[in-house]
Short mmCIF file of C-alpha atoms and ligand atoms in Angstrom, two decimals:
data_model
loop_
_atom_site.label_atom_id
_atom_site.label_comp_id
_atom_site.label_asym_id
_atom_site.label_seq_id
_atom_site.Cartn_x
_atom_site.Cartn_y
_atom_site.Cartn_z
CA MET M 1 -97.52 35.96 47.83
CA ARG M 2 -99.22 34.77 44.67
CA ILE M 3 -99.98 36.82 41.53
CA LEU M 4 -102.06 36.24 38.54
CA ALA M 5 -100.48 38.14 35.65
CA PHE M 6 -101.72 39.05 32.12
CA GLU M 7 -99.99 40.16 28.93
CA SER M 8 -101.59 41.25 25.69
CA SER M 9 -99.39 43.93 24.32
CA CYS M 10 -98.84 42.49 20.87
CA ASP M 11 -99.92 39.13 19.43
CA GLU M 12 -99.80 36.73 22.38
CA THR M 13 -102.59 36.59 24.95
CA ALA M 14 -101.04 35.34 28.08
CA ALA M 15 -101.88 34.51 31.80
CA ALA M 16 -99.62 33.04 34.48
CA VAL M 17 -99.73 32.43 38.10
CA LEU M 18 -96.51 32.98 40.17
CA GLU M 19 -95.61 32.54 43.77
CA ARG M 20 -92.88 34.30 45.75
CA LYS M 21 -91.74 32.62 48.99
CA ASP M 22 -88.68 33.79 50.93
CA GLY M 23 -87.63 35.85 47.96
CA ASN M 24 -87.73 32.95 45.55
CA ILE M 25 -90.04 33.23 42.46
CA THR M 26 -91.71 30.19 41.18
CA VAL M 27 -93.96 30.02 38.02
CA LEU M 28 -97.03 27.90 38.91
CA SER M 29 -98.53 28.13 35.43
CA ASN M 30 -97.60 29.94 32.23
CA ILE M 31 -100.33 29.93 29.45
CA VAL M 32 -99.68 31.62 26.06
CA ALA M 33 -102.30 31.71 23.34
CA SER M 34 -100.40 32.68 20.36
CA GLN M 35 -102.02 34.59 17.23
CA VAL M 36 -99.19 33.94 15.01
CA ALA M 37 -101.16 31.68 12.70
CA ILE M 38 -103.91 34.44 12.33
CA HIS M 39 -101.36 37.12 11.46
CA ALA M 40 -99.17 35.00 9.33
CA LYS M 41 -101.68 35.31 6.49
CA PHE M 42 -101.04 39.09 6.47
CA GLY M 43 -97.27 38.97 6.87
CA GLY M 44 -97.35 40.85 10.10
CA VAL M 45 -99.51 41.86 13.11
CA VAL M 46 -102.82 43.46 12.20
CA PRO M 47 -103.63 45.51 15.43
CA GLU M 48 -107.46 45.28 15.08
CA ILE M 49 -107.34 41.65 14.48
CA ALA M 50 -104.96 41.28 17.45
CA SER M 51 -107.34 43.08 19.78
CA ARG M 52 -110.32 40.96 18.75
CA ALA M 53 -108.34 37.70 19.19
CA HIS M 54 -107.14 38.88 22.69
CA SER M 55 -110.81 39.46 23.60
CA GLU M 56 -111.74 35.95 22.51
CA ALA M 57 -108.81 34.23 24.27
CA ILE M 58 -108.50 36.03 27.53
CA SER M 59 -111.15 34.53 29.72
CA GLY M 60 -110.33 30.98 28.63
CA ILE M 61 -106.53 31.27 29.34
CA THR M 62 -107.40 32.82 32.79
CA TYR M 63 -109.24 29.64 33.74
CA GLU M 64 -106.39 27.50 32.21
CA ALA M 65 -103.74 29.34 34.20
CA LEU M 66 -105.66 29.03 37.51
CA ASP M 67 -106.48 25.33 36.73
CA ALA M 68 -102.83 24.62 35.83
CA ALA M 69 -101.62 26.21 39.15
CA GLY M 70 -104.37 24.26 40.96
CA LEU M 71 -105.69 27.52 42.51
CA THR M 72 -108.88 29.62 42.63
CA MET M 73 -109.12 33.42 42.56
CA ASN M 74 -109.51 33.34 46.41
CA GLU M 75 -106.02 32.00 46.70
CA ILE M 76 -104.50 34.85 44.55
CA ASP M 77 -103.21 37.90 46.32
CA ALA M 78 -102.78 40.32 43.45
CA VAL M 79 -103.56 40.80 39.79
CA ALA M 80 -100.90 42.17 37.47
CA VAL M 81 -100.98 43.38 33.89
CA THR M 82 -98.89 44.82 31.11
CA SER M 83 -100.08 48.48 30.83
CA ASN M 84 -97.38 49.91 28.35
CA PRO M 85 -95.83 49.93 25.84
CA GLY M 86 -97.55 48.08 23.10
CA LEU M 87 -100.43 48.26 20.52
CA ILE M 88 -102.99 50.37 22.33
CA GLY M 89 -106.02 48.34 21.47
CA ALA M 90 -104.24 45.07 22.29
CA LEU M 91 -103.02 46.40 25.63
CA LEU M 92 -106.46 47.60 26.54
CA VAL M 93 -107.95 44.07 26.44
CA ALA M 94 -105.86 42.62 29.19
CA VAL M 95 -105.89 45.96 31.11
CA ASN M 96 -109.60 46.11 31.19
CA PHE M 97 -109.87 42.44 31.92
CA ALA M 98 -107.45 42.65 34.87
CA LYS M 99 -109.20 45.69 36.15
CA SER M 100 -112.58 43.99 36.31
CA LEU M 101 -111.12 40.90 37.87
CA ALA M 102 -109.11 42.78 40.57
CA TYR M 103 -112.13 44.97 41.35
CA SER M 104 -114.67 42.15 41.47
CA TYR M 105 -112.45 39.95 43.73
CA GLY M 106 -111.18 42.88 45.82
CA LYS M 107 -107.65 42.18 44.84
CA PRO M 108 -104.80 44.79 44.36
CA LEU M 109 -103.88 45.65 40.87
CA ILE M 110 -100.28 45.94 39.73
CA PRO M 111 -99.32 47.72 36.50
CA VAL M 112 -96.25 46.55 34.65
CA ASN M 113 -94.06 47.98 31.91
CA HIS M 114 -93.51 45.30 29.08
CA ILE M 115 -89.84 46.02 28.74
CA LYS M 116 -89.35 45.66 32.58
CA GLY M 117 -91.22 42.41 32.20
CA HIS M 118 -88.84 41.05 29.52
CA ILE M 119 -85.85 41.86 31.75
CA ALA M 120 -87.59 40.21 34.75
CA ALA M 121 -87.79 36.94 32.87
CA ASN M 122 -84.20 36.64 34.00
CA TYR M 123 -85.15 36.77 37.72
CA ILE M 124 -87.25 33.56 37.10
CA CYS M 125 -84.38 31.81 35.31
CA HIS M 126 -81.52 33.03 37.46
CA PRO M 127 -82.63 33.54 41.10
CA GLU M 128 -79.14 34.71 41.92
CA LEU M 129 -79.36 37.72 39.60
CA LYS M 130 -79.58 41.01 41.19
CA PRO M 131 -79.25 44.58 39.77
CA PRO M 132 -77.25 46.54 38.84
CA PHE M 133 -76.50 45.33 35.32
CA ILE M 134 -76.84 46.42 31.65
CA ALA M 135 -79.77 44.87 29.80
CA PHE M 136 -80.10 44.41 26.14
CA VAL M 137 -83.71 43.92 25.27
CA ALA M 138 -84.54 43.09 21.53
CA SER M 139 -88.07 42.01 20.32
CA GLY M 140 -90.40 42.50 17.52
CA GLY M 141 -91.17 46.00 18.76
CA HIS M 142 -88.19 47.21 20.70
CA THR M 143 -84.38 47.37 20.74
CA SER M 144 -83.09 48.87 23.95
CA VAL M 145 -79.94 49.20 26.00
CA VAL M 146 -80.86 49.65 29.41
CA ARG M 147 -78.91 50.62 32.62
CA VAL M 148 -80.69 48.73 35.42
CA GLU M 149 -79.81 50.46 38.60
CA ASP M 150 -82.16 48.40 40.76
CA TYR M 151 -85.32 46.36 40.22
CA ARG M 152 -87.43 49.39 39.18
CA SER M 153 -85.03 52.09 38.25
CA HIS M 154 -84.28 51.62 34.57
CA MET M 155 -82.48 54.19 32.51
CA LEU M 156 -82.66 53.80 28.66
CA ILE M 157 -79.14 54.46 27.21
CA GLY M 158 -79.67 53.31 23.76
CA ALA M 159 -82.34 52.33 21.30
CA THR M 160 -83.20 51.75 17.68
CA ARG M 161 -84.04 54.88 15.70
CA ASP M 162 -86.21 52.98 13.26
CA ASP M 163 -86.95 49.26 12.92
CA ALA M 164 -86.65 46.96 15.91
CA MET M 165 -84.13 44.11 15.72
CA GLY M 166 -86.87 41.38 15.53
CA GLU M 167 -88.81 43.42 12.99
CA SER M 168 -85.81 43.55 10.81
CA PHE M 169 -85.41 39.72 11.01
CA ASP M 170 -89.06 39.30 10.13
CA LYS M 171 -88.93 41.77 7.24
CA VAL M 172 -85.77 40.16 5.81
CA ALA M 173 -87.36 36.66 6.17
CA ARG M 174 -90.52 37.89 4.46
CA VAL M 175 -88.82 39.14 1.37
CA MET M 176 -87.08 35.85 1.14
CA GLY M 177 -90.48 34.15 1.11
CA MET M 178 -90.49 32.74 4.73
CA PRO M 179 -93.75 32.89 6.83
CA TYR M 180 -94.22 35.48 9.51
CA PRO M 181 -92.54 35.78 12.11
CA GLY M 182 -89.44 34.73 10.33
CA GLY M 183 -86.86 35.30 13.10
CA ALA M 184 -86.57 31.65 14.32
CA ALA M 185 -86.44 30.46 10.68
CA MET M 186 -83.60 32.91 9.82
CA ASP M 187 -81.77 31.67 12.88
CA LYS M 188 -81.64 28.21 11.44
CA LEU M 189 -81.07 29.18 7.90
CA ALA M 190 -77.99 31.33 8.77
CA TYR M 191 -76.14 28.06 9.76
CA GLU M 192 -76.32 26.88 6.15
CA GLY M 193 -74.71 30.19 4.81
CA LYS M 194 -71.16 29.20 4.08
CA ASN M 195 -70.28 32.48 2.47
CA PRO M 196 -72.14 35.16 4.43
CA MET M 197 -72.93 38.20 2.38
CA LYS M 198 -71.62 41.60 3.55
CA PHE M 199 -74.16 44.03 4.78
CA PRO M 200 -73.84 47.44 6.49
CA SER M 201 -73.72 47.69 10.27
CA ALA M 202 -76.80 48.52 12.22
CA ALA M 203 -74.74 50.33 14.88
CA ILE M 204 -75.17 54.14 14.29
CA ARG M 205 -71.67 55.60 13.54
CA ASP M 206 -71.65 58.19 16.28
CA ASP M 207 -70.97 58.16 20.01
CA SER M 208 -74.54 57.27 20.89
CA LEU M 209 -75.70 53.82 21.77
CA ASP M 210 -78.27 53.82 19.17
CA PHE M 211 -79.07 51.45 16.29
CA SER M 212 -80.68 51.67 12.84
CA PHE M 213 -81.88 48.34 11.43
CA SER M 214 -83.69 49.80 8.45
CA GLY M 215 -80.43 50.37 6.64
CA ILE M 216 -79.31 46.69 6.63
CA LYS M 217 -82.95 45.64 5.75
CA THR M 218 -82.84 47.98 2.70
CA ALA M 219 -79.50 46.68 1.64
CA VAL M 220 -80.87 43.21 1.74
CA LEU M 221 -83.95 44.29 -0.34
CA ASN M 222 -81.70 45.97 -2.82
CA THR M 223 -79.37 42.92 -3.19
CA LEU M 224 -82.38 40.58 -3.67
CA ASN M 225 -83.97 42.96 -6.38
CA GLN M 226 -80.69 43.26 -8.24
CA MET M 227 -80.14 39.57 -8.22
CA SER M 228 -83.62 38.62 -9.27
CA GLN M 229 -83.47 41.26 -12.10
CA LYS M 230 -80.36 39.52 -13.34
CA GLY M 231 -82.07 36.27 -13.06
CA GLU M 232 -79.56 35.05 -10.50
CA GLU M 233 -80.40 32.29 -7.97
CA ILE M 234 -81.00 33.97 -4.56
CA PRO M 235 -78.42 32.59 -2.03
CA ARG M 236 -80.88 32.72 0.95
CA ALA M 237 -78.64 31.01 3.39
CA ASP M 238 -75.77 33.42 2.69
CA ILE M 239 -78.10 36.24 3.01
CA ALA M 240 -79.44 35.09 6.32
CA ALA M 241 -75.87 34.40 7.55
CA GLY M 242 -74.68 37.84 6.41
CA PHE M 243 -77.66 39.68 7.86
CA THR M 244 -77.41 37.98 11.16
CA LYS M 245 -73.59 38.71 11.25
CA ALA M 246 -74.07 42.39 10.72
CA ALA M 247 -77.05 42.57 13.14
CA VAL M 248 -75.17 40.69 15.76
CA SER M 249 -71.92 42.48 15.35
CA SER M 250 -73.85 45.85 15.71
CA VAL M 251 -75.04 44.70 19.06
CA THR M 252 -71.65 43.70 20.30
CA THR M 253 -70.20 47.10 19.05
CA LYS M 254 -72.78 49.24 20.99
CA LEU M 255 -72.58 47.02 24.14
CA GLY M 256 -68.90 47.42 23.99
CA MET M 257 -69.35 51.22 24.15
CA ALA M 258 -72.11 50.73 26.83
CA PHE M 259 -69.77 48.83 29.09
CA ASP M 260 -66.74 51.18 28.49
CA ARG M 261 -69.01 54.07 29.65
CA ASN M 262 -70.57 52.16 32.57
CA SER M 263 -67.53 50.56 33.98
CA ASP M 264 -69.23 50.02 37.32
CA MET M 265 -71.55 47.51 35.47
CA LYS M 266 -70.25 43.80 35.67
CA ALA M 267 -73.20 41.94 34.13
CA LEU M 268 -75.02 41.73 30.98
CA VAL M 269 -78.66 40.57 30.77
CA LEU M 270 -80.26 39.56 27.46
CA ALA M 271 -84.08 39.75 26.98
CA GLY M 272 -86.94 39.83 24.53
CA GLY M 273 -88.02 37.52 21.65
CA VAL M 274 -84.60 38.01 19.73
CA ALA M 275 -82.86 36.68 22.92
CA ALA M 276 -83.87 33.33 21.43
CA ASN M 277 -81.40 33.82 18.60
CA SER M 278 -78.55 31.25 18.96
CA HIS M 279 -76.08 33.40 16.97
CA LEU M 280 -76.73 36.37 19.34
CA ARG M 281 -76.50 34.15 22.35
CA ALA M 282 -73.16 32.71 21.21
CA ALA M 283 -71.70 36.14 20.36
CA LEU M 284 -72.72 37.50 23.77
CA GLU M 285 -71.10 34.58 25.42
CA GLN M 286 -67.82 35.37 23.81
CA PHE M 287 -68.28 39.14 24.33
CA THR M 288 -68.80 38.76 28.18
CA LYS M 289 -66.05 36.19 28.44
CA LYS M 290 -63.59 38.45 26.79
CA ARG M 291 -64.49 41.40 29.16
CA GLY M 292 -64.81 39.28 32.29
CA LEU M 293 -68.52 40.10 32.64
CA SER M 294 -71.26 37.77 33.86
CA LEU M 295 -73.98 36.95 31.27
CA TYR M 296 -77.63 36.16 32.01
CA MET M 297 -79.96 34.90 29.31
CA PRO M 298 -83.58 33.63 29.77
CA GLU M 299 -84.66 30.14 28.96
CA LEU M 300 -86.15 30.05 25.44
CA ARG M 301 -89.78 29.72 26.67
CA TYR M 302 -89.29 33.16 28.62
CA CYS M 303 -87.78 34.97 25.74
CA GLY M 304 -90.91 35.68 23.75
CA ASP M 305 -93.95 37.47 25.14
CA ASN M 306 -95.46 35.68 28.13
CA ALA M 307 -97.21 36.58 31.35
CA ALA M 308 -94.83 34.87 33.73
CA MET M 309 -92.22 37.74 32.98
CA ILE M 310 -94.98 40.29 33.87
CA GLY M 311 -95.72 38.54 37.12
CA ALA M 312 -92.01 38.41 38.02
CA ALA M 313 -91.67 42.23 37.45
CA ALA M 314 -94.87 42.70 39.33
CA PHE M 315 -93.38 41.45 42.63
CA PHE M 316 -90.94 44.34 42.67
CA GLU M 317 -93.62 46.87 41.69
CA TRP M 318 -95.58 45.49 44.75
CA ASP M 319 -92.63 46.01 46.98
CA ALA M 320 -92.35 49.57 45.91
CA GLY M 321 -96.09 50.09 46.45
CA ASN M 322 -96.77 50.83 42.82
CA LEU M 323 -100.51 49.82 42.64
CA ALA M 324 -103.27 50.89 40.32
CA ASP M 325 -106.95 51.31 40.64
CA VAL M 326 -109.88 51.13 38.21
CA SER M 327 -108.68 54.30 36.57
CA LEU M 328 -105.63 52.41 35.14
CA ASN M 329 -105.11 53.24 31.47
CA ALA M 330 -102.88 51.62 28.73
CA TYR M 331 -100.18 53.56 26.94
CA ALA M 332 -98.65 52.75 23.57
CA TYR M 333 -95.29 54.25 24.67
CA SER M 334 -93.17 53.43 27.64
CA VAL M 335 -94.13 55.09 30.89
O1 KG4 W 401 -90.74 39.60 22.65
P1 KG4 W 401 -91.52 39.05 21.42
O2 KG4 W 401 -92.34 37.84 21.52
O3 KG4 W 401 -92.74 40.13 20.99
C1 KG4 W 401 -92.55 41.56 21.03
O4 KG4 W 401 -92.59 42.09 22.11
O5 KG4 W 401 -92.30 42.08 19.94
O6 KG4 W 401 -90.60 39.10 20.17
C2 KG4 W 401 -90.86 38.53 18.86
C3 KG4 W 401 -89.82 38.77 17.89
C4 KG4 W 401 -90.17 38.59 16.50
O7 KG4 W 401 -89.75 39.60 15.66
C5 KG4 W 401 -89.50 37.19 16.14
O8 KG4 W 401 -89.20 36.94 14.90
C6 KG4 W 401 -88.19 37.33 17.05
O9 KG4 W 401 -88.67 37.91 18.23
N1 KG4 W 401 -87.56 36.11 17.19
C7 KG4 W 401 -86.23 35.79 16.77
C8 KG4 W 401 -85.99 34.46 17.16
N2 KG4 W 401 -87.10 33.97 17.79
C9 KG4 W 401 -88.05 35.01 17.90
N3 KG4 W 401 -85.39 36.61 16.05
C10 KG4 W 401 -84.26 36.04 15.77
N4 KG4 W 401 -83.99 34.78 16.08
C11 KG4 W 401 -84.79 33.98 16.78
N5 KG4 W 401 -84.37 32.78 17.14
ZN1 ZN W 402 -92.21 41.60 24.02
#
């Protein structure tokens, strides 16, 4: 079975072609048109500009994805698309495009949840991976601890109460003068911080599995303001190292609680744009080793938003008969 998948929930317009044969998923093409350069001028994603840029890019990347896979629409069995959650105007571009394409070629249409897509990136990279497991999904828009019972049954057991983890990396990077999105640059800079500054934890101090990243972000802002008022040189690397340390240890704290309470779970799956963070990857390697758990992390090219992950999740929606028709709508929240 071959799926043509689309993703446009934030600032990447993406199309991919995937094939599943004897249960094995292969990515035949994976095209991502990034809008990062456009939004960098504004220091963050501007929703209206994102929607327009998706509209401009989507038909071109569809041809590119089919060409790169060496296929025509006649050789595609179904069309999949991210229908939630995300920026509503952005989501609607790929949803409407996918609907039209599926309708005009008489192909089934498969709606996919973006978070399930991020998690499914791991099925591409680790064919041996099977639920159940605990997933930690962190991106520019989400920070979620998910109990994954099976391919489609996902239970949210923890989340951020304010900023997403990636968003907090981007905001701290921005106040230190780094271009949007600053997550990857912060990752590198943190290695140069020999005396990491101390910042509060993002793990909420209660028995929930929730996070609050706005507190550390504000602590960094206050430190920066105080230092610049005193005319002191800003130790950017030590701030990056300290912020990363606080953010990462908050994650291991809450994941520790998650595994204590879900002792039937023996594997941790990492997903989302922040899954590219090398400090987080290293900390989770240690965390899982100590606890005798298996760890699955996506290859870097499947961490950030892409359509291959949406296609991977779509195979399981297909198996469950979760199809949509031309009445499919997009939702800003997770459904
Ligand atoms: O999954 P994604 O591409 O888009 C959303 O669904 O939001 O995630 C993008 C986020 C951005 O906040 C970006 O700064 C962050 O992932 N990110 C990183 C790294 N690479 C990307 N954050 C920390 N360290 C990284 N290496
Ligand atoms: Zn995402």
